[in-house]
Amino acid sequence: MADHPDFLDYAAHFEETTAQGSHTEWQQTSVLGRITLLLLKLGDNSFIHAIVNSLSDQEGGDSQSARFVSIFANFAIVIMGVLAAYVIGRILQMFIGREIVINQEIIIEEEVKLSDLKKQKKSAEEEKGVKEKKGRRNAREKKKIS
């Protein structure tokens, strides 16, 4: 029953109407659809058609000015893409910030034996005592000299 020609024609017609209806609904309900309709209406303007007709000097062929306009349009599209990427990057940079700072902390663990610690304290005290003795001796010697 699925191979019947009437059914195939009905299925193809149904797919076309469903796709056309959903596309029309999209154009009428969404912002991008409305922008698309606006651009289509602008492109279907008689002034635009007159400009296109003046740029073509042969039937089916394009003139040098038409090629120049085409190249300029492609160049403008590339420039607009670069500018859009730049603007999006600046907006993201506003959220993220200008600089990314990485803070690193280095922790060094050292095992110290209690006996080594006592030796260090003892040697530090001895050095301190030697300095004090030298200082006293120098003061006494100064008194003897004067």
mmCIF file of C-alpha atoms in Angstrom:
data_model
loop_
_atom_site.group_PDB
_atom_site.id
_atom_site.type_symbol
_atom_site.label_atom_id
_atom_site.label_comp_id
_atom_site.label_asym_id
_atom_site.label_seq_id
_atom_site.Cartn_x
_atom_site.Cartn_y
_atom_site.Cartn_z
ATOM 1 C CA MET A 1 0.000 0.000 0.000
ATOM 2 C CA ALA A 2 2.956 2.342 0.630
ATOM 3 C CA ASP A 3 4.092 1.979 -2.995
ATOM 4 C CA HIS A 4 0.857 3.301 -4.473
ATOM 5 C CA PRO A 5 1.526 6.366 -6.684
ATOM 6 C CA ASP A 6 -1.311 8.405 -5.178
ATOM 7 C CA PHE A 7 0.100 7.838 -1.704
ATOM 8 C CA LEU A 8 3.605 8.860 -2.804
ATOM 9 C CA ASP A 9 2.266 12.081 -4.335
ATOM 10 C CA TYR A 10 0.275 12.779 -1.173
ATOM 11 C CA ALA A 11 3.339 12.135 1.034
ATOM 12 C CA ALA A 12 5.552 14.445 -1.054
ATOM 13 C CA HIS A 13 2.863 17.154 -1.049
ATOM 14 C CA PHE A 14 2.367 16.744 2.719
ATOM 15 C CA GLU A 15 6.126 17.081 3.372
ATOM 16 C CA GLU A 16 6.293 20.241 1.246
ATOM 17 C CA THR A 17 3.337 21.896 2.955
ATOM 18 C CA THR A 18 4.580 20.936 6.425
ATOM 19 C CA ALA A 19 8.074 22.256 5.746
ATOM 20 C CA GLN A 20 6.704 25.444 4.149
ATOM 21 C CA GLY A 21 4.258 25.967 7.022
ATOM 22 C CA SER A 22 6.879 25.491 9.717
ATOM 23 C CA HIS A 23 9.263 27.827 7.872
ATOM 24 C CA THR A 24 6.568 30.494 7.571
ATOM 25 C CA GLU A 25 5.675 30.056 11.233
ATOM 26 C CA TRP A 26 9.365 30.432 12.170
ATOM 27 C CA GLN A 27 9.621 33.654 10.140
ATOM 28 C CA GLN A 28 6.569 35.125 11.843
ATOM 29 C CA THR A 29 7.287 34.110 15.441
ATOM 30 C CA SER A 30 11.033 34.463 15.951
ATOM 31 C CA VAL A 31 13.282 37.516 15.927
ATOM 32 C CA LEU A 32 15.717 35.965 13.447
ATOM 33 C CA GLY A 33 12.803 35.011 11.197
ATOM 34 C CA ARG A 34 11.592 38.606 11.171
ATOM 35 C CA ILE A 35 15.092 39.845 10.347
ATOM 36 C CA THR A 36 15.233 37.317 7.493
ATOM 37 C CA LEU A 37 11.879 38.557 6.137
ATOM 38 C CA LEU A 38 13.123 42.157 6.350
ATOM 39 C CA LEU A 39 16.282 41.308 4.406
ATOM 40 C CA LEU A 40 14.274 39.444 1.776
ATOM 41 C CA LYS A 41 11.974 42.450 1.357
ATOM 42 C CA LEU A 42 14.956 44.796 1.069
ATOM 43 C CA GLY A 43 16.553 42.542 -1.552
ATOM 44 C CA ASP A 44 13.336 42.381 -3.576
ATOM 45 C CA ASN A 45 13.302 46.160 -3.970
ATOM 46 C CA SER A 46 13.048 47.601 -7.504
ATOM 47 C CA PHE A 47 15.982 49.934 -6.788
ATOM 48 C CA ILE A 48 18.230 46.967 -5.998
ATOM 49 C CA HIS A 49 17.080 45.242 -9.209
ATOM 50 C CA ALA A 50 17.891 48.379 -11.214
ATOM 51 C CA ILE A 51 21.413 48.491 -9.743
ATOM 52 C CA VAL A 52 21.986 44.808 -10.513
ATOM 53 C CA ASN A 53 20.720 45.276 -14.091
ATOM 54 C CA SER A 54 23.026 48.262 -14.619
ATOM 55 C CA LEU A 55 26.047 46.280 -13.444
ATOM 56 C CA SER A 56 25.528 43.466 -15.943
ATOM 57 C CA ASP A 57 26.446 44.497 -19.472
ATOM 58 C CA GLN A 58 25.753 41.191 -21.192
ATOM 59 C CA GLU A 59 23.056 38.623 -20.933
ATOM 60 C CA GLY A 60 24.167 36.099 -18.377
ATOM 61 C CA GLY A 61 27.562 37.770 -18.036
ATOM 62 C CA ASP A 62 28.916 40.121 -15.442
ATOM 63 C CA SER A 63 30.802 43.315 -16.073
ATOM 64 C CA GLN A 64 34.000 44.409 -14.365
ATOM 65 C CA SER A 65 32.041 46.607 -11.987
ATOM 66 C CA ALA A 66 29.827 43.659 -10.985
ATOM 67 C CA ARG A 67 32.932 41.597 -10.225
ATOM 68 C CA PHE A 68 34.368 44.491 -8.224
ATOM 69 C CA VAL A 69 31.161 44.798 -6.192
ATOM 70 C CA SER A 70 31.167 41.041 -5.607
ATOM 71 C CA ILE A 71 34.783 41.066 -4.399
ATOM 72 C CA PHE A 72 34.091 44.107 -2.216
ATOM 73 C CA ALA A 73 31.046 42.378 -0.682
ATOM 74 C CA ASN A 74 33.094 39.275 0.125
ATOM 75 C CA PHE A 75 35.830 41.423 1.640
ATOM 76 C CA ALA A 76 33.248 43.306 3.735
ATOM 77 C CA ILE A 77 31.842 40.017 5.029
ATOM 78 C CA VAL A 78 35.318 38.871 6.102
ATOM 79 C CA ILE A 79 35.999 42.207 7.831
ATOM 80 C CA MET A 80 32.649 42.023 9.623
ATOM 81 C CA GLY A 81 33.485 38.509 10.833
ATOM 82 C CA VAL A 82 36.836 39.665 12.199
ATOM 83 C CA LEU A 83 35.214 42.639 13.924
ATOM 84 C CA ALA A 84 32.513 40.416 15.413
ATOM 85 C CA ALA A 85 35.181 38.077 16.821
ATOM 86 C CA TYR A 86 37.038 41.088 18.241
ATOM 87 C CA VAL A 87 33.885 42.470 19.901
ATOM 88 C CA ILE A 88 32.977 39.081 21.366
ATOM 89 C CA GLY A 89 36.528 38.737 22.679
ATOM 90 C CA ARG A 90 36.365 42.174 24.324
ATOM 91 C CA ILE A 91 33.034 41.319 25.969
ATOM 92 C CA LEU A 92 34.433 38.045 27.296
ATOM 93 C CA GLN A 93 37.523 39.879 28.512
ATOM 94 C CA MET A 94 35.278 42.243 30.478
ATOM 95 C CA PHE A 95 33.826 39.262 32.337
ATOM 96 C CA ILE A 96 37.098 37.394 32.819
ATOM 97 C CA GLY A 97 39.441 40.333 33.404
ATOM 98 C CA ARG A 98 42.573 41.596 31.736
ATOM 99 C CA GLU A 99 45.160 39.543 33.563
ATOM 100 C CA ILE A 100 45.192 35.999 34.748
ATOM 101 C CA VAL A 101 47.267 35.791 37.908
ATOM 102 C CA ILE A 102 48.503 32.436 39.090
ATOM 103 C CA ASN A 103 49.509 32.265 42.713
ATOM 104 C CA GLN A 104 51.735 29.391 43.664
ATOM 105 C CA GLU A 105 52.768 28.475 47.160
ATOM 106 C CA ILE A 106 55.827 26.335 47.640
ATOM 107 C CA ILE A 107 55.906 24.314 50.818
ATOM 108 C CA ILE A 108 59.162 22.679 51.814
ATOM 109 C CA GLU A 109 58.963 19.994 54.426
ATOM 110 C CA GLU A 110 62.107 19.167 56.285
ATOM 111 C CA GLU A 111 62.463 16.557 58.954
ATOM 112 C CA VAL A 112 64.420 17.886 61.914
ATOM 113 C CA LYS A 113 65.537 15.589 64.679
ATOM 114 C CA LEU A 114 65.125 16.814 68.219
ATOM 115 C CA SER A 115 68.801 16.159 68.944
ATOM 116 C CA ASP A 116 69.850 18.317 65.971
ATOM 117 C CA LEU A 117 67.546 21.089 67.165
ATOM 118 C CA LYS A 118 69.115 20.983 70.634
ATOM 119 C CA LYS A 119 72.596 21.135 69.096
ATOM 120 C CA GLN A 120 71.619 24.186 67.046
ATOM 121 C CA LYS A 121 70.209 25.963 70.094
ATOM 122 C CA LYS A 122 73.311 25.114 72.126
ATOM 123 C CA SER A 123 75.678 26.394 69.417
ATOM 124 C CA ALA A 124 73.584 29.563 69.018
ATOM 125 C CA GLU A 125 73.736 30.194 72.771
ATOM 126 C CA GLU A 126 77.487 29.593 72.789
ATOM 127 C CA GLU A 127 77.992 32.072 69.930
ATOM 128 C CA LYS A 128 75.856 34.607 71.743
ATOM 129 C CA GLY A 129 77.858 34.098 74.934
ATOM 130 C CA VAL A 130 81.169 34.460 73.070
ATOM 131 C CA LYS A 131 80.000 37.728 71.500
ATOM 132 C CA GLU A 132 78.939 39.061 74.898
ATOM 133 C CA LYS A 133 82.287 38.125 76.412
ATOM 134 C CA LYS A 134 84.122 39.823 73.574
ATOM 135 C CA GLY A 135 81.992 42.901 74.012
ATOM 136 C CA ARG A 136 82.746 43.016 77.761
ATOM 137 C CA ARG A 137 86.389 42.408 77.228
ATOM 138 C CA ASN A 138 86.561 45.184 74.697
ATOM 139 C CA ALA A 139 84.793 47.542 77.077
ATOM 140 C CA ARG A 140 87.205 46.652 79.902
ATOM 141 C CA GLU A 141 90.157 47.097 77.627
ATOM 142 C CA LYS A 142 88.859 50.492 76.589
ATOM 143 C CA LYS A 143 88.686 51.536 80.234
ATOM 144 C CA LYS A 144 92.251 50.395 80.824
ATOM 145 C CA ILE A 145 93.478 52.245 77.767
ATOM 146 C CA SER A 146 91.786 55.504 78.642
#
